[in-house]
Amino acid sequence: MILYGARGQAKVIYDLILSNNQLLEYLVDDHPPATFPHHLEVFLPTKELLLNKKVIIAVGDNKIREKIYHEIKEWCEFETMEHHSAYVSRFVEIGQGTVIMPKVCINAEVKIGMHCIINTASVIEHESVIEDFVHISPNAALAGNILIKKGAHIGLGANVIQGVTVGENAIVGAGTVVLTDVPDYAVVVGNPGRIVRFVGEEK
Ligand SMILES: CC(C)(COP(=O)(O)OP(=O)(O)OC[C@H]1O[C@@H](n2cnc3c(N)ncnc32)[C@H](O)[C@@H]1OP(=O)(O)O)[C@@H](O)C(=O)NCCC(=O)NCCS
């Protein structure tokens, strides 16, 4: 297996690979860092290094993960991975390239798209839909029947109540309690969640 990305997200995914007794061959990164755990080599990405390999895009930023996906998707396959401590219902669909980190709980009839990060100890309740390139941060809790649209980021420890839709590329801040639908590109914080700006707007 190959990781694309060699920063923080790659370190935790490397740890996941080791916990699952799998083998990481090497990493690629557009700006290779000086060191990586276990002295693993980090190369500049090339077609030759990725061709027909099983790859995980190990980058936390949703937009960058999506950009890399479009750049390399013709060359390689994408691995889907879950930590052995996660509980994933047998009635769950998970797309290619998605990683499920330790202690996650995903309940019945949840659908998760491709290249999502379902981070440590987050909970996704029954019949919810998580679209492509979403990041659910550690300890976030999503109730049943919610929809998280493409590219949205749910922050650390946020809570989203049942039936809510979080729009495309929206950001839900750390600790936010989301009680109503969040528009596309909105940045929402607090309890109850309120819009503080839209992604791309001047602060
Ligand atoms: C929501 C977030 C993206 C906002 O970042 P930002 O656009 O740089 O916003 P600012 O820091 O300028 O804050 C804007 C206002 O919102 C408040 N605010 C920001 N984040 C908040 C949060 N999580 N909860 C409550 N209020 C928050 C700030 O205090 C500020 O209030 P003020 O205008 O009264 O001073 C960021 O604070 C956040 O929570 N990110 C999530 C981090 C995370 O979960 N990382 C996990 C990685 S795995």
CSV table of C-alpha atoms and ligand atoms in Angstrom, one decimal:
chain,number,residue,atom,x,y,z
A,1,MET,CA,0.0,0.0,0.0
A,2,ILE,CA,1.1,3.6,-0.7
A,3,LEU,CA,0.1,6.7,1.2
A,4,TYR,CA,-0.2,10.0,-0.7
A,5,GLY,CA,0.6,12.6,2.0
A,6,ALA,CA,3.2,12.4,4.7
A,7,ARG,CA,2.1,14.8,7.4
A,8,GLY,CA,-0.1,14.4,10.5
A,9,GLN,CA,-3.0,12.6,8.8
A,10,ALA,CA,-0.5,10.2,7.2
A,11,LYS,CA,1.1,9.4,10.5
A,12,VAL,CA,-2.2,8.3,12.1
A,13,ILE,CA,-3.1,6.3,8.9
A,14,TYR,CA,0.3,4.6,9.0
A,15,ASP,CA,-0.4,3.6,12.6
A,16,LEU,CA,-3.8,2.2,11.5
A,17,ILE,CA,-2.0,0.2,8.7
A,18,LEU,CA,0.4,-1.3,11.3
A,19,SER,CA,-2.4,-2.1,13.8
A,20,ASN,CA,-4.2,-4.0,11.0
A,21,ASN,CA,-0.9,-6.0,10.3
A,22,GLN,CA,-0.7,-4.5,6.8
A,23,LEU,CA,2.4,-3.3,5.0
A,24,LEU,CA,3.1,0.3,3.8
A,25,GLU,CA,5.6,0.3,0.9
A,26,TYR,CA,6.4,4.0,0.8
A,27,LEU,CA,4.8,7.4,0.8
A,28,VAL,CA,4.6,10.3,-1.7
A,29,ASP,CA,4.1,13.9,-1.0
A,30,ASP,CA,4.3,17.1,-3.1
A,31,HIS,CA,6.6,18.6,-0.4
A,32,PRO,CA,8.3,15.6,1.2
A,33,PRO,CA,9.1,16.2,4.9
A,34,ALA,CA,12.7,15.6,6.2
A,35,THR,CA,11.6,12.6,8.3
A,36,PHE,CA,8.8,10.1,8.7
A,37,PRO,CA,8.4,7.5,11.4
A,38,HIS,CA,10.4,4.3,11.0
A,39,HIS,CA,12.6,6.1,8.5
A,40,LEU,CA,10.1,5.3,5.7
A,41,GLU,CA,11.0,7.0,2.5
A,42,VAL,CA,8.9,9.8,1.1
A,43,PHE,CA,9.2,10.5,-2.6
A,44,LEU,CA,7.8,13.2,-4.9
A,45,PRO,CA,4.7,11.7,-6.6
A,46,THR,CA,5.1,10.4,-10.1
A,47,LYS,CA,2.9,8.2,-12.3
A,48,GLU,CA,5.5,5.4,-12.1
A,49,LEU,CA,5.3,5.4,-8.3
A,50,LEU,CA,1.5,5.2,-8.2
A,51,LEU,CA,0.7,3.1,-11.2
A,52,ASN,CA,-1.5,0.1,-10.3
A,53,LYS,CA,-0.8,0.6,-6.6
A,54,LYS,CA,-3.3,0.6,-3.8
A,55,VAL,CA,-3.3,4.1,-2.5
A,56,ILE,CA,-4.9,6.0,0.4
A,57,ILE,CA,-4.9,9.8,0.1
A,58,ALA,CA,-3.8,10.7,3.6
A,59,VAL,CA,-4.5,14.4,3.7
A,60,GLY,CA,-7.0,15.9,6.2
A,61,ASP,CA,-8.0,18.9,4.1
A,62,ASN,CA,-11.1,17.9,2.0
A,63,LYS,CA,-10.4,20.2,-1.0
A,64,ILE,CA,-6.7,19.0,-1.3
A,65,ARG,CA,-7.8,15.4,-0.9
A,66,GLU,CA,-10.3,15.8,-3.8
A,67,LYS,CA,-7.7,17.6,-6.0
A,68,ILE,CA,-5.2,14.8,-5.5
A,69,TYR,CA,-7.9,12.3,-6.3
A,70,HIS,CA,-8.7,13.9,-9.7
A,71,GLU,CA,-4.9,14.1,-10.5
A,72,ILE,CA,-4.2,10.4,-9.8
A,73,LYS,CA,-7.4,8.4,-10.2
A,74,GLU,CA,-6.6,7.0,-13.7
A,75,TRP,CA,-3.3,5.5,-12.4
A,76,CYS,CA,-4.1,3.6,-9.2
A,77,GLU,CA,-6.7,1.9,-7.1
A,78,PHE,CA,-7.9,3.2,-3.8
A,79,GLU,CA,-7.9,1.3,-0.5
A,80,THR,CA,-10.7,1.5,2.1
A,81,MET,CA,-9.6,0.8,5.6
A,82,GLU,CA,-11.1,0.5,9.0
A,83,HIS,CA,-9.4,0.1,12.4
A,84,HIS,CA,-10.1,-3.2,14.1
A,85,SER,CA,-11.5,-1.3,17.2
A,86,ALA,CA,-14.2,0.4,15.1
A,87,TYR,CA,-17.8,-0.9,15.2
A,88,VAL,CA,-19.2,-0.8,11.7
A,89,SER,CA,-22.7,-2.3,11.2
A,90,ARG,CA,-23.0,-4.9,8.5
A,91,PHE,CA,-25.6,-2.8,6.9
A,92,VAL,CA,-23.3,0.0,6.0
A,93,GLU,CA,-21.9,1.1,2.6
A,94,ILE,CA,-18.5,2.6,2.5
A,95,GLY,CA,-16.9,4.2,-0.6
A,96,GLN,CA,-13.3,3.7,-2.0
A,97,GLY,CA,-10.5,5.5,-0.2
A,98,THR,CA,-12.4,6.1,3.0
A,99,VAL,CA,-10.7,5.5,6.3
A,100,ILE,CA,-12.4,4.6,9.6
A,101,MET,CA,-10.2,5.4,12.6
A,102,PRO,CA,-10.1,3.7,16.0
A,103,LYS,CA,-13.2,3.5,18.2
A,104,VAL,CA,-15.6,4.9,15.6
A,105,CYS,CA,-19.2,3.6,15.7
A,106,ILE,CA,-21.2,3.5,12.5
A,107,ASN,CA,-24.7,2.1,12.9
A,108,ALA,CA,-27.2,0.5,10.5
A,109,GLU,CA,-27.9,1.7,7.0
A,110,VAL,CA,-25.4,4.5,7.0
A,111,LYS,CA,-24.0,5.3,3.6
A,112,ILE,CA,-20.5,6.9,3.4
A,113,GLY,CA,-19.0,8.2,0.1
A,114,MET,CA,-15.5,8.0,-1.2
A,115,HIS,CA,-12.3,9.5,0.3
A,116,CYS,CA,-13.9,10.4,3.6
A,117,ILE,CA,-12.1,10.5,6.9
A,118,ILE,CA,-14.2,9.2,9.8
A,119,ASN,CA,-11.9,10.2,12.6
A,120,THR,CA,-11.2,8.8,16.0
A,121,ALA,CA,-14.2,7.9,18.3
A,122,SER,CA,-16.8,9.7,16.1
A,123,VAL,CA,-20.3,8.3,16.0
A,124,ILE,CA,-22.6,8.1,13.0
A,125,GLU,CA,-26.1,7.0,13.7
A,126,HIS,CA,-28.6,5.0,11.6
A,127,GLU,CA,-29.6,5.8,8.1
A,128,SER,CA,-27.4,8.9,7.8
A,129,VAL,CA,-25.6,9.7,4.5
A,130,ILE,CA,-22.1,11.1,4.3
A,131,GLU,CA,-21.2,12.2,0.8
A,132,ASP,CA,-17.7,12.2,-0.8
A,133,PHE,CA,-14.6,14.0,0.6
A,134,VAL,CA,-16.2,14.7,4.0
A,135,HIS,CA,-14.1,14.8,7.2
A,136,ILE,CA,-15.8,13.9,10.5
A,137,SER,CA,-13.4,15.0,13.2
A,138,PRO,CA,-12.6,13.1,16.4
A,139,ASN,CA,-15.5,12.7,18.9
A,140,ALA,CA,-18.1,14.2,16.7
A,141,ALA,CA,-21.6,12.7,17.1
A,142,LEU,CA,-24.1,12.6,14.2
A,143,ALA,CA,-27.6,11.5,15.0
A,144,GLY,CA,-29.9,9.4,12.7
A,145,ASN,CA,-31.1,10.4,9.3
A,146,ILE,CA,-28.7,13.3,8.7
A,147,LEU,CA,-27.1,14.3,5.4
A,148,ILE,CA,-23.6,15.6,5.3
A,149,LYS,CA,-22.9,16.9,1.8
A,150,LYS,CA,-19.8,16.7,-0.3
A,151,GLY,CA,-16.6,18.3,1.1
A,152,ALA,CA,-18.1,19.3,4.5
A,153,HIS,CA,-16.0,19.3,7.6
A,154,ILE,CA,-17.5,18.4,11.0
A,155,GLY,CA,-15.3,19.7,13.8
A,156,LEU,CA,-14.0,18.0,16.9
A,157,GLY,CA,-16.7,17.0,19.3
A,158,ALA,CA,-19.5,18.6,17.3
A,159,ASN,CA,-23.1,17.3,17.7
A,160,VAL,CA,-25.6,17.2,14.8
A,161,ILE,CA,-29.2,16.4,15.7
A,162,GLN,CA,-31.4,14.0,13.8
A,163,GLY,CA,-32.7,14.8,10.3
A,164,VAL,CA,-30.4,17.8,9.7
A,165,THR,CA,-28.6,18.5,6.4
A,166,VAL,CA,-25.1,20.1,6.5
A,167,GLY,CA,-24.4,21.7,3.1
A,168,GLU,CA,-21.5,21.2,0.6
A,169,ASN,CA,-18.1,22.4,1.8
A,170,ALA,CA,-19.7,23.8,5.0
A,171,ILE,CA,-17.6,23.8,8.2
A,172,VAL,CA,-19.0,23.0,11.6
A,173,GLY,CA,-16.7,24.3,14.3
A,174,ALA,CA,-15.3,22.3,17.2
A,175,GLY,CA,-17.9,21.7,19.9
A,176,THR,CA,-20.8,23.1,17.8
A,177,VAL,CA,-24.3,21.9,18.3
A,178,VAL,CA,-26.2,21.8,15.0
A,179,LEU,CA,-30.0,22.0,15.4
A,180,THR,CA,-31.0,23.3,12.0
A,181,ASP,CA,-29.9,22.8,8.4
A,182,VAL,CA,-26.5,24.4,7.5
A,183,PRO,CA,-26.3,26.1,4.0
A,184,ASP,CA,-23.5,25.2,1.5
A,185,TYR,CA,-20.2,26.9,2.4
A,186,ALA,CA,-21.4,28.2,5.8
A,187,VAL,CA,-19.1,28.2,8.8
A,188,VAL,CA,-21.2,27.4,11.9
A,189,VAL,CA,-20.0,27.7,15.5
A,190,GLY,CA,-21.5,27.6,19.0
A,191,ASN,CA,-24.5,26.2,20.8
A,192,PRO,CA,-26.9,26.5,19.1
A,193,GLY,CA,-24.9,26.7,16.0
A,194,ARG,CA,-24.8,30.1,14.3
A,195,ILE,CA,-23.3,31.1,10.9
A,196,VAL,CA,-20.2,33.3,11.4
A,197,ARG,CA,-19.2,33.5,7.8
A,198,PHE,CA,-19.1,31.6,4.5
A,199,VAL,CA,-16.0,29.8,3.2
A,200,GLY,CA,-14.0,32.1,0.9
A,201,GLU,CA,-15.4,35.3,2.5
A,202,GLU,CA,-13.1,37.8,4.1
A,203,LYS,CA,-12.9,37.4,7.9
B,1,LIG,C1,-15.0,27.1,13.1
B,1,LIG,C2,-13.6,27.4,12.8
B,1,LIG,C3,-13.2,26.8,11.4
B,1,LIG,C4,-13.6,28.9,12.6
B,1,LIG,O1,-12.3,29.4,12.3
B,1,LIG,P1,-12.2,30.9,11.7
B,1,LIG,O2,-13.0,31.1,10.5
B,1,LIG,O3,-10.7,31.1,11.7
B,1,LIG,O4,-12.9,31.7,12.8
B,1,LIG,P2,-12.3,32.7,13.9
B,1,LIG,O5,-11.3,32.0,14.7
B,1,LIG,O6,-12.0,34.0,13.2
B,1,LIG,O7,-13.6,33.0,14.8
B,1,LIG,C5,-14.8,33.7,14.4
B,1,LIG,C6,-15.6,33.8,15.6
B,1,LIG,O8,-16.2,32.5,15.9
B,1,LIG,C7,-15.8,32.1,17.3
B,1,LIG,N1,-15.4,30.7,17.1
B,1,LIG,C8,-14.5,30.1,16.3
B,1,LIG,N2,-14.6,28.8,16.4
B,1,LIG,C9,-15.5,28.5,17.4
B,1,LIG,C10,-16.0,27.3,18.0
B,1,LIG,N3,-15.5,26.1,17.6
B,1,LIG,N4,-17.0,27.4,18.9
B,1,LIG,C11,-17.5,28.6,19.3
B,1,LIG,N5,-17.0,29.8,18.8
B,1,LIG,C12,-16.0,29.7,17.8
B,1,LIG,C13,-14.5,32.9,17.6
B,1,LIG,O9,-14.4,33.1,19.0
B,1,LIG,C14,-14.9,34.2,16.9
B,1,LIG,O10,-15.8,34.9,17.7
B,1,LIG,P3,-15.9,36.5,17.8
B,1,LIG,O11,-16.1,37.0,16.4
B,1,LIG,O12,-17.0,36.8,18.7
B,1,LIG,O13,-14.5,36.9,18.2
B,1,LIG,C15,-12.6,26.9,13.8
B,1,LIG,O14,-12.6,27.7,15.0
B,1,LIG,C16,-12.9,25.5,14.3
B,1,LIG,O15,-13.6,25.2,15.2
B,1,LIG,N6,-12.3,24.5,13.5
B,1,LIG,C17,-12.5,23.1,13.7
B,1,LIG,C18,-11.1,22.5,14.1
B,1,LIG,C19,-11.3,21.0,14.2
B,1,LIG,O16,-12.3,20.5,14.6
B,1,LIG,N7,-10.2,20.4,13.8
B,1,LIG,C20,-10.2,18.9,13.8
B,1,LIG,C21,-9.1,18.4,12.9
B,1,LIG,S1,-9.1,16.7,12.9
